[in-house]
JSON list of C-alpha atoms in Angstrom, two decimals:
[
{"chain": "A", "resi": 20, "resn": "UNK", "atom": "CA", "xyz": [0.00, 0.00, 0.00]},
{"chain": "A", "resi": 21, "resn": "UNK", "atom": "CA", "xyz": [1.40, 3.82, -1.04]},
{"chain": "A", "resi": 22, "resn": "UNK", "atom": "CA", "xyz": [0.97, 6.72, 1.01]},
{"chain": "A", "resi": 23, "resn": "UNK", "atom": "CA", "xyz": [-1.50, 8.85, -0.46]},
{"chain": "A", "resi": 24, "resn": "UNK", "atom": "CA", "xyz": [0.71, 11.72, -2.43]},
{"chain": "A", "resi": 25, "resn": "UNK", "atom": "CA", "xyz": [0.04, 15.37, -0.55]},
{"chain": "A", "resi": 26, "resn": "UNK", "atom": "CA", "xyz": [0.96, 18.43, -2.25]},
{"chain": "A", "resi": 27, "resn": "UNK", "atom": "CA", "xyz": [2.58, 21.06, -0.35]},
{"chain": "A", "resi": 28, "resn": "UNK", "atom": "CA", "xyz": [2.48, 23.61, -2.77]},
{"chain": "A", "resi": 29, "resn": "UNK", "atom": "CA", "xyz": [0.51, 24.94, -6.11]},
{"chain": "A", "resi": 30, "resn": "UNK", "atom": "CA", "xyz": [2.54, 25.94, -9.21]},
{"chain": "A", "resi": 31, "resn": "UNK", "atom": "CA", "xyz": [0.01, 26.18, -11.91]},
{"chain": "A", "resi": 32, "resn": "UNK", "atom": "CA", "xyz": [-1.72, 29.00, -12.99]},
{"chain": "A", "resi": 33, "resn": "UNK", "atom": "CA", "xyz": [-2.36, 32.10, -10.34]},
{"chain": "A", "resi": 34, "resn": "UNK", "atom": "CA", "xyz": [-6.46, 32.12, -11.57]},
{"chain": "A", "resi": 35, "resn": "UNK", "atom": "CA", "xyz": [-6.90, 34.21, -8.56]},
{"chain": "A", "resi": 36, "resn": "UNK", "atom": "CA", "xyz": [-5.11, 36.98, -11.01]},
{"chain": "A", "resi": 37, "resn": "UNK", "atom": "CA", "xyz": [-7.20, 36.07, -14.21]},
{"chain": "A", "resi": 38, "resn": "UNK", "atom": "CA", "xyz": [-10.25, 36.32, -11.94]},
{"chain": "A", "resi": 39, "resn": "UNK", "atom": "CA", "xyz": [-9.37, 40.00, -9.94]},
{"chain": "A", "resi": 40, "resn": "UNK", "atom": "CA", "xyz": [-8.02, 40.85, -13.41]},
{"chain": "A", "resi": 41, "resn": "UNK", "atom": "CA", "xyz": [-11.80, 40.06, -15.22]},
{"chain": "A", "resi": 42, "resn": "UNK", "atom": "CA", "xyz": [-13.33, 42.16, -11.90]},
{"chain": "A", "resi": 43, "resn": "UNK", "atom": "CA", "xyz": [-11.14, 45.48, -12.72]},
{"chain": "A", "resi": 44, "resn": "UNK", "atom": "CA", "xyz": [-12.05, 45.24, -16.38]},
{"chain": "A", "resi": 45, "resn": "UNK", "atom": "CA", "xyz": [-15.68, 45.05, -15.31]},
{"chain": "A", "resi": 46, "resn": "UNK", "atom": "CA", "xyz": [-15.41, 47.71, -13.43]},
{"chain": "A", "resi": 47, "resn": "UNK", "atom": "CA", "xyz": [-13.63, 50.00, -14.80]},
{"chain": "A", "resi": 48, "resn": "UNK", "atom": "CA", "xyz": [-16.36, 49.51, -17.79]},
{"chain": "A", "resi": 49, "resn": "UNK", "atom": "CA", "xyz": [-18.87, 50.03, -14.96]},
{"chain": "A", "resi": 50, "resn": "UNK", "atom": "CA", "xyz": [-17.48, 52.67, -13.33]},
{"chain": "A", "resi": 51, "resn": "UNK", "atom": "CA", "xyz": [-18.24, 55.60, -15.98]},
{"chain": "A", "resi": 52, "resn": "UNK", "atom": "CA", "xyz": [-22.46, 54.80, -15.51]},
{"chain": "A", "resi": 53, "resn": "UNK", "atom": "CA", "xyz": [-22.26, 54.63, -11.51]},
{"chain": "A", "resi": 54, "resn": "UNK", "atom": "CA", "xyz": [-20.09, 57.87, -11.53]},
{"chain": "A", "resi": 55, "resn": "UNK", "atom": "CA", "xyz": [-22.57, 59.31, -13.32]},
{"chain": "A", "resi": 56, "resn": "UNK", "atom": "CA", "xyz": [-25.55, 58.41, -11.24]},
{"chain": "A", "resi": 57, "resn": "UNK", "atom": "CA", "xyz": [-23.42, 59.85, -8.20]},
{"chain": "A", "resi": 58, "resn": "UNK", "atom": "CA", "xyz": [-23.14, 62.54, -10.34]},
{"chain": "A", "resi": 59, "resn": "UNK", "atom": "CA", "xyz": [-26.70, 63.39, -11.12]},
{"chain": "A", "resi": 60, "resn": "UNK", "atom": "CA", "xyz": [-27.99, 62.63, -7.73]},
{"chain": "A", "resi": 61, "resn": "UNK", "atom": "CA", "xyz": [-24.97, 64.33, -5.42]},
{"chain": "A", "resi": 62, "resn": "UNK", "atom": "CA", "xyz": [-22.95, 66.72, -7.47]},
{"chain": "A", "resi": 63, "resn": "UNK", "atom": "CA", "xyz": [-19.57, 66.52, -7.82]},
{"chain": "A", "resi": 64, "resn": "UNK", "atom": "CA", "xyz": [-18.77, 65.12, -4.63]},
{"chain": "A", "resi": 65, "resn": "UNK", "atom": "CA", "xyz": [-21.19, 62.53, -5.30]},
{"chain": "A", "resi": 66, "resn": "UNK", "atom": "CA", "xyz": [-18.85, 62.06, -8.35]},
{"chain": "A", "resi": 67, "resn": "UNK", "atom": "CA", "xyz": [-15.67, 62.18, -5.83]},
{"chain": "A", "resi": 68, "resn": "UNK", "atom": "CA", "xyz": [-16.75, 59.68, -3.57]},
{"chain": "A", "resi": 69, "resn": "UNK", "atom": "CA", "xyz": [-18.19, 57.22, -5.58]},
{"chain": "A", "resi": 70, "resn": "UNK", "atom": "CA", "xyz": [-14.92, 57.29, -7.48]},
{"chain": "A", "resi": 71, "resn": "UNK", "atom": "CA", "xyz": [-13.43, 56.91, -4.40]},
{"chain": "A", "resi": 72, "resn": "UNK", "atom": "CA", "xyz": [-15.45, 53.75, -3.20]},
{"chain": "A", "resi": 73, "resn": "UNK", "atom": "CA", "xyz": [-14.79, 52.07, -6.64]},
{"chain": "A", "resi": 74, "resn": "UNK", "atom": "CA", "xyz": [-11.69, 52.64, -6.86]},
{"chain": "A", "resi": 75, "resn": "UNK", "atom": "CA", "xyz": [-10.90, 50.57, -2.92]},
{"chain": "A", "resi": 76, "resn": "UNK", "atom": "CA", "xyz": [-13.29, 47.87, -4.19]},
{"chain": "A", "resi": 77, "resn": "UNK", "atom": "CA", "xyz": [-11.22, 47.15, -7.23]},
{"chain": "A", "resi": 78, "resn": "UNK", "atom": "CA", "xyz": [-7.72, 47.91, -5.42]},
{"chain": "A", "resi": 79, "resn": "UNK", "atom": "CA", "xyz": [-9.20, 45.55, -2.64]},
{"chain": "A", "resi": 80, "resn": "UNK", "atom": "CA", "xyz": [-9.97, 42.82, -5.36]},
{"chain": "A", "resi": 81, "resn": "UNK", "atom": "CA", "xyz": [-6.70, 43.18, -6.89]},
{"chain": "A", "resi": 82, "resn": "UNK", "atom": "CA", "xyz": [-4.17, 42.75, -3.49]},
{"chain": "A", "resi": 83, "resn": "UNK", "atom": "CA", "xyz": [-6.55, 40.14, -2.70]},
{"chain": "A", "resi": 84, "resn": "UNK", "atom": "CA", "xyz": [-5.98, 38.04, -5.99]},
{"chain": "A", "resi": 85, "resn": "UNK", "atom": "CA", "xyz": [-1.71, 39.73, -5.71]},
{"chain": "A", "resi": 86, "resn": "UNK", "atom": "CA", "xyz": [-1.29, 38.16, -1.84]},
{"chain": "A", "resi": 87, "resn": "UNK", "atom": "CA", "xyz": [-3.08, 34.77, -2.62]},
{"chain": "A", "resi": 88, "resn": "UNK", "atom": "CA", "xyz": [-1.27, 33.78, -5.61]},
{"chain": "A", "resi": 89, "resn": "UNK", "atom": "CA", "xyz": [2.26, 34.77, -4.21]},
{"chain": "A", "resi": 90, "resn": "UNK", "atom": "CA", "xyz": [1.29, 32.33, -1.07]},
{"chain": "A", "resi": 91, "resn": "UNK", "atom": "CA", "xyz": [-0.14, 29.22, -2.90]},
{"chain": "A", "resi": 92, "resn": "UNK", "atom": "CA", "xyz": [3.53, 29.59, -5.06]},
{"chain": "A", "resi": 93, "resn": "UNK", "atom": "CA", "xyz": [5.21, 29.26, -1.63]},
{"chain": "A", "resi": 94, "resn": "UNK", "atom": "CA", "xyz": [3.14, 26.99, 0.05]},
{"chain": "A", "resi": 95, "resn": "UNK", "atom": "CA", "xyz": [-0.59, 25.66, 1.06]},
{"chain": "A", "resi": 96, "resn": "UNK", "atom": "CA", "xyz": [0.03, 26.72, 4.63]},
{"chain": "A", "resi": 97, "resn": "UNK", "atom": "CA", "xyz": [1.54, 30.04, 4.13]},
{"chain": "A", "resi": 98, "resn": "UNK", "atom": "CA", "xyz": [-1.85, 30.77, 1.72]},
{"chain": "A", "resi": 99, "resn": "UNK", "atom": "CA", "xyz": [-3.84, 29.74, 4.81]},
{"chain": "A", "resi": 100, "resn": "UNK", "atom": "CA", "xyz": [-2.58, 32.68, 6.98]},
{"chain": "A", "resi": 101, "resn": "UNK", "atom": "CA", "xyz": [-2.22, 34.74, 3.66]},
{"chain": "A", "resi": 102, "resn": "UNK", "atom": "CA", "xyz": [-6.21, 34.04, 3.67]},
{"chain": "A", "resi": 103, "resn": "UNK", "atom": "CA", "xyz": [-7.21, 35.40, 6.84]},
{"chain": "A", "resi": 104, "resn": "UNK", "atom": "CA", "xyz": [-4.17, 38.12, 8.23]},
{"chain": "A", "resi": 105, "resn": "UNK", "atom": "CA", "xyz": [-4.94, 39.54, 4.39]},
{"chain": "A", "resi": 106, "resn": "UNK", "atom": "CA", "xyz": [-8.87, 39.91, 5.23]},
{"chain": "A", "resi": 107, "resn": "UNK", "atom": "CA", "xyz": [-7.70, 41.43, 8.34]},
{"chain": "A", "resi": 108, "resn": "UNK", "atom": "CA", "xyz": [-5.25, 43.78, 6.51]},
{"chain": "A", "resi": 109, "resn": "UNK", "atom": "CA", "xyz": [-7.72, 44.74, 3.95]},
{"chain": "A", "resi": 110, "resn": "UNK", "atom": "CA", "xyz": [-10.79, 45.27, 5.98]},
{"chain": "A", "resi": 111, "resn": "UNK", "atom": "CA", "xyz": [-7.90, 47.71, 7.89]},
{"chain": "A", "resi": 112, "resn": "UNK", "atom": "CA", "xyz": [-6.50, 49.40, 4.76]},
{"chain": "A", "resi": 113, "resn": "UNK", "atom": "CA", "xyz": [-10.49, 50.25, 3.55]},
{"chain": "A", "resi": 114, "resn": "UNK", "atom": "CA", "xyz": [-11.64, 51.32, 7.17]},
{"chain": "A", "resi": 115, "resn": "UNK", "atom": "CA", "xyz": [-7.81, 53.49, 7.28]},
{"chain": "A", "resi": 116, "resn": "UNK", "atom": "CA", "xyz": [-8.73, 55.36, 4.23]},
{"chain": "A", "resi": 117, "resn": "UNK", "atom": "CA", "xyz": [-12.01, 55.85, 4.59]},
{"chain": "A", "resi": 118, "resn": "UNK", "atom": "CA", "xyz": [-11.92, 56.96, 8.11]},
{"chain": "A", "resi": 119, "resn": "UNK", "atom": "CA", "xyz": [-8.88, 59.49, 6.75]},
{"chain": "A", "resi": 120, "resn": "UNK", "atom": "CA", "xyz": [-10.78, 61.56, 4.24]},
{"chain": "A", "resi": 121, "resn": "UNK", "atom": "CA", "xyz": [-14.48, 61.20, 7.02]},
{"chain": "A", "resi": 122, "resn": "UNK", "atom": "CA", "xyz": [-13.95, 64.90, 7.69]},
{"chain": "A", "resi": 123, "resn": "UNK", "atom": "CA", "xyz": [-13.04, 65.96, 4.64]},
{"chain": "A", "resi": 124, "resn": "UNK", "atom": "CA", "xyz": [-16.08, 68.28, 2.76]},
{"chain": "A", "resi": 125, "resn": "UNK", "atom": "CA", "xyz": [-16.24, 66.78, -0.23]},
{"chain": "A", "resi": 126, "resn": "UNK", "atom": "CA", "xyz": [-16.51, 63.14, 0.81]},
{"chain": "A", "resi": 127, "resn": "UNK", "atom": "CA", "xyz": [-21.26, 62.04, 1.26]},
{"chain": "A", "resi": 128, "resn": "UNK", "atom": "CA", "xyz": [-20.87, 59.32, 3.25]},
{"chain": "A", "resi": 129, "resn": "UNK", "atom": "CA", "xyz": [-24.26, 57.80, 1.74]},
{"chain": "A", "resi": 130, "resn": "UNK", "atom": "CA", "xyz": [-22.87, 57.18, -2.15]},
{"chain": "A", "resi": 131, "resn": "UNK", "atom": "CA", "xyz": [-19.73, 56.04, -0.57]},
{"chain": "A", "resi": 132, "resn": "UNK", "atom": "CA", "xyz": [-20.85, 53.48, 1.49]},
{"chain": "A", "resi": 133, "resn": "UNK", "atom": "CA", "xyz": [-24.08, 51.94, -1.35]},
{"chain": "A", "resi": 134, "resn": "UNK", "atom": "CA", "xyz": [-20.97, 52.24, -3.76]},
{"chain": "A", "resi": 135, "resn": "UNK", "atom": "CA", "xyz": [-19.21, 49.98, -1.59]},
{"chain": "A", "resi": 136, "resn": "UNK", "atom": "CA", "xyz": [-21.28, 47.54, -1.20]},
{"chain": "A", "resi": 137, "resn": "UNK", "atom": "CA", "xyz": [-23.30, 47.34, -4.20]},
{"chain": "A", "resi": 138, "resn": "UNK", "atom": "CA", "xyz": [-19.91, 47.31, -6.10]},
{"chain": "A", "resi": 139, "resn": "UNK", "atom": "CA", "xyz": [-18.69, 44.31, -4.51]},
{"chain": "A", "resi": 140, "resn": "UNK", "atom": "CA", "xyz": [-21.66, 42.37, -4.81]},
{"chain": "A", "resi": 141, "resn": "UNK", "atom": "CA", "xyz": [-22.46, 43.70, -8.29]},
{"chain": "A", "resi": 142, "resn": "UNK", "atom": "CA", "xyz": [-18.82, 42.82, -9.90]},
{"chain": "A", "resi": 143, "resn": "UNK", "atom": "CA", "xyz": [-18.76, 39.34, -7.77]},
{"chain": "A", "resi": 144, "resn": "UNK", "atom": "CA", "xyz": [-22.28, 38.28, -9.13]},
{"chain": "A", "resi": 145, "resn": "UNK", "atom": "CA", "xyz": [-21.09, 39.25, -13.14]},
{"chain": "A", "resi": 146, "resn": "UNK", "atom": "CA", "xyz": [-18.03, 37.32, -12.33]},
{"chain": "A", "resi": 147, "resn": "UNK", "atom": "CA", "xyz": [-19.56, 34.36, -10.55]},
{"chain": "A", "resi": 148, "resn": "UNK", "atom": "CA", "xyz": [-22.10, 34.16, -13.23]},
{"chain": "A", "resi": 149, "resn": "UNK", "atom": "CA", "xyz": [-18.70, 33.96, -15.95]},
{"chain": "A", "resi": 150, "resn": "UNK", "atom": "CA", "xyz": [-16.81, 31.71, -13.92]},
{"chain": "A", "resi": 151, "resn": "UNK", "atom": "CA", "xyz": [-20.02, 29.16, -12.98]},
{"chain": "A", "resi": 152, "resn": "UNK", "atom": "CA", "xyz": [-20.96, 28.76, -16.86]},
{"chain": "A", "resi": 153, "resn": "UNK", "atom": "CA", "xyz": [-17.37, 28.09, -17.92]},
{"chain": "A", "resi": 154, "resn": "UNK", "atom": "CA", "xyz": [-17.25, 25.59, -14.72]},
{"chain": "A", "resi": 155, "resn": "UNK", "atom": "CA", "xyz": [-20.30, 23.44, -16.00]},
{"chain": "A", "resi": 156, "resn": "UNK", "atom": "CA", "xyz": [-19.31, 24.11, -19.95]},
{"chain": "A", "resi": 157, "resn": "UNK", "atom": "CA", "xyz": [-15.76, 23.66, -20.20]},
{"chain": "A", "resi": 158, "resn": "UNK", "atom": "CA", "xyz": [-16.62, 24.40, -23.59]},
{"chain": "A", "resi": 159, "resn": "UNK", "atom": "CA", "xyz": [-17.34, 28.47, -23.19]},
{"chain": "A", "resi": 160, "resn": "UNK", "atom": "CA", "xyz": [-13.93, 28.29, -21.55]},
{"chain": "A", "resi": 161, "resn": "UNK", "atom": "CA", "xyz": [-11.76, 30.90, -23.86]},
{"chain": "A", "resi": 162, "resn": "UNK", "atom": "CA", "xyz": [-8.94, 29.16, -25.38]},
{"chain": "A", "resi": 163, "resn": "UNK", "atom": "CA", "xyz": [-5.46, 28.87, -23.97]},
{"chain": "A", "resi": 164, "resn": "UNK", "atom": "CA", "xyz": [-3.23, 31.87, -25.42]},
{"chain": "A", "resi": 165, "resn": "UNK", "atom": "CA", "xyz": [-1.10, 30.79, -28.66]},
{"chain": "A", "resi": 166, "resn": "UNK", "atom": "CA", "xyz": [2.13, 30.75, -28.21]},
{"chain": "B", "resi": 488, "resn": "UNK", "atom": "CA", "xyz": [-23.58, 37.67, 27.61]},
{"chain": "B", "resi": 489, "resn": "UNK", "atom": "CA", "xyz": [-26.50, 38.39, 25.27]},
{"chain": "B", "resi": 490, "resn": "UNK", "atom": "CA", "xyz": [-26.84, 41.56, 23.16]},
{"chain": "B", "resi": 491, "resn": "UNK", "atom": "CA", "xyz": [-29.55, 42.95, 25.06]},
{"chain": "B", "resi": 492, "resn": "UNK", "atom": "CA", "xyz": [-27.56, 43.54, 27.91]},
{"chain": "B", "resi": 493, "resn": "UNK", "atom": "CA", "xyz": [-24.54, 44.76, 26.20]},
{"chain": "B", "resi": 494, "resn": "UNK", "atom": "CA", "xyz": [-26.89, 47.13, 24.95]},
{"chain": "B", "resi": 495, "resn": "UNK", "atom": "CA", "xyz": [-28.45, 47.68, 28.45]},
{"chain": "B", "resi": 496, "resn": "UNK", "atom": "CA", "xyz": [-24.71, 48.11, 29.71]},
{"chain": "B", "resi": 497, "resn": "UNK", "atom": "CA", "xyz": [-23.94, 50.54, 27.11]},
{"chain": "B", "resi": 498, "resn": "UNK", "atom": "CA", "xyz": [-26.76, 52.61, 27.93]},
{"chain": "B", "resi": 499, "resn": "UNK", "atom": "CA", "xyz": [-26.01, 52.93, 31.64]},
{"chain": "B", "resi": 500, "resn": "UNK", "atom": "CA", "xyz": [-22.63, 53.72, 31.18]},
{"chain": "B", "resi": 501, "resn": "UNK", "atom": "CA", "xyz": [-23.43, 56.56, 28.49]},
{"chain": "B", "resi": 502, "resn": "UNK", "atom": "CA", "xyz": [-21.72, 54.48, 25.33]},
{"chain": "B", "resi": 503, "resn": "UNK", "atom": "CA", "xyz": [-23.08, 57.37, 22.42]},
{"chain": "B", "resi": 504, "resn": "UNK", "atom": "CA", "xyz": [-23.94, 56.04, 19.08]},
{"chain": "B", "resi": 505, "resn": "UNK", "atom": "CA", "xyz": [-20.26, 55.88, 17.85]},
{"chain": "B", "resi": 506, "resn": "UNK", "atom": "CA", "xyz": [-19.41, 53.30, 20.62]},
{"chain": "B", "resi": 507, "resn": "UNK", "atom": "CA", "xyz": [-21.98, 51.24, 19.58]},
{"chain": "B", "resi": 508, "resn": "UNK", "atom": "CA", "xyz": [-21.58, 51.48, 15.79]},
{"chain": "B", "resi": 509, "resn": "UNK", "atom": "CA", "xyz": [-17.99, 50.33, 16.22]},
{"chain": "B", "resi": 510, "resn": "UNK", "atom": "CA", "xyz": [-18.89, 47.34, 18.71]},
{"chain": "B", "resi": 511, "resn": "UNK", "atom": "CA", "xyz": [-21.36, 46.43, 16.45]},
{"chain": "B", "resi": 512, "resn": "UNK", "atom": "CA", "xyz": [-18.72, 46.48, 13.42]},
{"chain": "B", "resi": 513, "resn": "UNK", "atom": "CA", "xyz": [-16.23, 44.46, 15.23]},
{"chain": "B", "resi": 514, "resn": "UNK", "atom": "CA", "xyz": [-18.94, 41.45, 16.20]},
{"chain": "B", "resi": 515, "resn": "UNK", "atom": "CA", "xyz": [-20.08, 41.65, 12.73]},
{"chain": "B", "resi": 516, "resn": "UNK", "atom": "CA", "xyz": [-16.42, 40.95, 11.64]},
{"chain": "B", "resi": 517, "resn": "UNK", "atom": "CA", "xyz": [-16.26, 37.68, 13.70]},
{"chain": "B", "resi": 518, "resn": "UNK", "atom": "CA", "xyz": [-18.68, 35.78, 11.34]},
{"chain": "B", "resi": 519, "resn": "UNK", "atom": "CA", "xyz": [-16.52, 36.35, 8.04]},
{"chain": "B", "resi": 520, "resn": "UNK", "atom": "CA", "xyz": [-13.42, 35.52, 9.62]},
{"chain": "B", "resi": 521, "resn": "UNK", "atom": "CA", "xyz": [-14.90, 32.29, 10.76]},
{"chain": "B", "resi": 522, "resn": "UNK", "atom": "CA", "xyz": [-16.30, 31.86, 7.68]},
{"chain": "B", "resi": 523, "resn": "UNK", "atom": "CA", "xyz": [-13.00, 32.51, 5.42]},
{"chain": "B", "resi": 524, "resn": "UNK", "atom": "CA", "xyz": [-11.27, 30.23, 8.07]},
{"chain": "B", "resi": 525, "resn": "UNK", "atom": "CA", "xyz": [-13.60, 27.24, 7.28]},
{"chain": "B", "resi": 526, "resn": "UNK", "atom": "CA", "xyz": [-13.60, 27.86, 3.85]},
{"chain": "B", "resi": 527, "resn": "UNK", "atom": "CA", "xyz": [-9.68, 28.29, 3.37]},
{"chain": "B", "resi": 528, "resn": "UNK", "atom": "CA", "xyz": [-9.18, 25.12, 5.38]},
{"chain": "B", "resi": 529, "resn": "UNK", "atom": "CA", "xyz": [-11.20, 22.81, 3.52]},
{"chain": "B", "resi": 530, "resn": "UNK", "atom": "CA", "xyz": [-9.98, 24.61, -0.15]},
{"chain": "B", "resi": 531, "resn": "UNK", "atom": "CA", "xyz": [-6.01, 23.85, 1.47]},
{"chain": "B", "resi": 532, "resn": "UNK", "atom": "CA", "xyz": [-7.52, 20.36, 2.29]},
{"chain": "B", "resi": 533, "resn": "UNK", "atom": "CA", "xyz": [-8.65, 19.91, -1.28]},
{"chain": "B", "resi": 534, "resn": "UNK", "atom": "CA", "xyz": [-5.75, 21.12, -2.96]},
{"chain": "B", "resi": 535, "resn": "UNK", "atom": "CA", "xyz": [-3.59, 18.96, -1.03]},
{"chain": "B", "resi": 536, "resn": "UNK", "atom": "CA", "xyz": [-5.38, 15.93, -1.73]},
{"chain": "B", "resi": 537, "resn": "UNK", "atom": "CA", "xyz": [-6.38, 16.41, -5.17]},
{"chain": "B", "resi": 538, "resn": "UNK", "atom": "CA", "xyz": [-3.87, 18.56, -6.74]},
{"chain": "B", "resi": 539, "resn": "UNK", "atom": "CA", "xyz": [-4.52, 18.81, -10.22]},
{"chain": "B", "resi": 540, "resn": "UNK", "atom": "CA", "xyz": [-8.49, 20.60, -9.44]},
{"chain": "B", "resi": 541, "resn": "UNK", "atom": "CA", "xyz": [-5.96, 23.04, -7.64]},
{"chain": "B", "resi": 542, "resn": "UNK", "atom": "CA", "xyz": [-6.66, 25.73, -10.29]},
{"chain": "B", "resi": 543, "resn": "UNK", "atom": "CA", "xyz": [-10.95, 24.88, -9.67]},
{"chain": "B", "resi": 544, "resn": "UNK", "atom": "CA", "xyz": [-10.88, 25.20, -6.35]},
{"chain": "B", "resi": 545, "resn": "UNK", "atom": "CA", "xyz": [-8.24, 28.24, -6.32]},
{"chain": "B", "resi": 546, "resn": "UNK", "atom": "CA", "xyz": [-11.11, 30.11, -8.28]},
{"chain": "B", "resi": 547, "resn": "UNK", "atom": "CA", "xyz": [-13.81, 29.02, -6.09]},
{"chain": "B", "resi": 548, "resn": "UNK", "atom": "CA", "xyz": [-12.16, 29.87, -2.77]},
{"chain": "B", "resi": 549, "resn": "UNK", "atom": "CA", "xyz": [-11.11, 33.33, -4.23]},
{"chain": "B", "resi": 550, "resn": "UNK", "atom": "CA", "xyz": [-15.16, 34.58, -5.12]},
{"chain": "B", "resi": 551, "resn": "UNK", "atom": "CA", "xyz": [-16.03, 32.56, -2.04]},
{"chain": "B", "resi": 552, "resn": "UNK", "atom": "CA", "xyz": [-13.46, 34.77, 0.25]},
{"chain": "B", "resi": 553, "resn": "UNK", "atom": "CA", "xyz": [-14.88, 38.26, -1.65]},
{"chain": "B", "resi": 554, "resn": "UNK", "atom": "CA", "xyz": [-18.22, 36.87, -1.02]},
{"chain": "B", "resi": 555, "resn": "UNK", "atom": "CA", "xyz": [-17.74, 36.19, 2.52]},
{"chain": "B", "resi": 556, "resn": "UNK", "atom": "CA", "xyz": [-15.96, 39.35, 2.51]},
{"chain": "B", "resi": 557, "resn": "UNK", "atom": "CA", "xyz": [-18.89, 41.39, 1.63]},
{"chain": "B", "resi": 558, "resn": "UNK", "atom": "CA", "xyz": [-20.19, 40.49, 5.07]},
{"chain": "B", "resi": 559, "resn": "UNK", "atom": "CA", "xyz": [-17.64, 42.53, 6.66]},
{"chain": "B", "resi": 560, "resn": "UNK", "atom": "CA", "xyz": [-17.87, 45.41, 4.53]},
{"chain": "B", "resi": 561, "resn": "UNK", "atom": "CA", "xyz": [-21.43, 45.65, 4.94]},
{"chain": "B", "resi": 562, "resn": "UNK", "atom": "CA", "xyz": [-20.45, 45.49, 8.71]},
{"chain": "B", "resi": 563, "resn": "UNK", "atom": "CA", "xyz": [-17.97, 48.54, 8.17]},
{"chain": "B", "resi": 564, "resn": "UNK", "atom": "CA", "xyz": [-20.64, 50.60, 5.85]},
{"chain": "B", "resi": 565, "resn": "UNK", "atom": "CA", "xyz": [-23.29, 50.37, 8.88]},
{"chain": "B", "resi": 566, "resn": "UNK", "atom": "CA", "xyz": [-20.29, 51.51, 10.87]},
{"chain": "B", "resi": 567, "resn": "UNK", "atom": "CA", "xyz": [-19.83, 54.40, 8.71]},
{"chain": "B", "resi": 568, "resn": "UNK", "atom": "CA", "xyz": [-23.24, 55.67, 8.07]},
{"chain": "B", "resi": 569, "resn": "UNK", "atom": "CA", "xyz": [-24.37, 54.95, 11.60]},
{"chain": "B", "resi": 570, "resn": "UNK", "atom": "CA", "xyz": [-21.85, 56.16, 14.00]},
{"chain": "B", "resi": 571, "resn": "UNK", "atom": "CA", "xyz": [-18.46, 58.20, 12.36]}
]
């Protein structure tokens, strides 16, 4: 009887990257429409801080996808704590900014925070809805780059 | 120690809206870090055992920790709106 092989590490593909990498191009396509309903609805610093909140969602999404690909490279354990000190990190870098620029005048707290949130959810739901299809269709999958 | 009478305590002891906005961020934060705990874990476990659905489950884990995620930054918008 062999002893059940255990990998240690991952070397293939950092899809974490191709993933957070699909979520800014998403949103930067997005980004023009919600600026403009922050626009229309709170003036320019409606414009200011919904840029604002887009723009931590997407640098969120992108560390995110940057820290958990340079663990799984090292090792399965090392993307384990990667995994949850980088949610603490991140939850700290978005609450450090935002709490930074609280007094300023320009910042409404109200677009900011439904930009947040809707944001996430919004980009995460378009991806999941990519990512689930070309899970069950292998098929849709794009084709692996020429080289 | 239930919520009602850490709310009770706060009360008597004059904790304004900010105190409670923030306490109420931070327990809010203890479900998604249990949550990306349990779900890291078992992604490690499958990686380690099956190694070539590594690039799968990689995928999966990563929209399941932004998912999860959301959790907390609902937590930190209520925060936000509510108390700062």
């Amino acid at each position: 009887m062999t002893a059940p092989v255990v990998a240690a590490r991952d070397l293939g593909p950092a899809t974490e990257r191709q993933v957070a990498a699909d979520l800014v191009r998403r949103g930067l396509l997005a980004l023009p429409v919600v600026a403009a309903v922050g626009a229309l609805a709170w003036g320019l610093d409606g414009l200011a801080s919904v840029a604002l909140a887009a723009g931590l969602v997407l640098a969120n999404f992108w560390l995110s996808a940057a820290l958990l690909a340079w663990a799984a490279r090292i090792s399965l354990g090392l993307l384990m704590g990667v995994a949850l000190f980088g949610f603490l990190l991140r939850l700290g870098l978005i609450s450090a900014v935002v709490l930074a620029v609280a007094d300023q005048p320009w910042l409404e707290p109200l677009p900011l925070g439904i930009t947040l949130v809707v944001s996430h959810l919004g980009l995460l739901i378009w991806e999941t809805r990519y990512v689930s299809a070309s899970l069950a269709f292998p098929g849709l999958k794009p084709s692996p780059p020429e080289e | 120690m239930s919520l009602s009478v850490l709310a009770q305590e706060a009360a008597a002891n004059g904790i304004d809206n900010k105190g409670l906005a923030a306490l109420t961020y931070g327990l809010g934060a203890i479900g998604p870090g249990i949550g990306i705990g349990y779900l890291v874990g078992q992604s490690v476990q499958a990686m380690a055992r099956q190694p070539e659905a590594a690039g799968m489950v990689r995928t999966t884990m990563f929209l399941g920790i932004a998912f999860v995620e959301a959790l907390a930054l609902i937590g930190f918008v209520v925060f936000f709106l509510g108390g700062a």
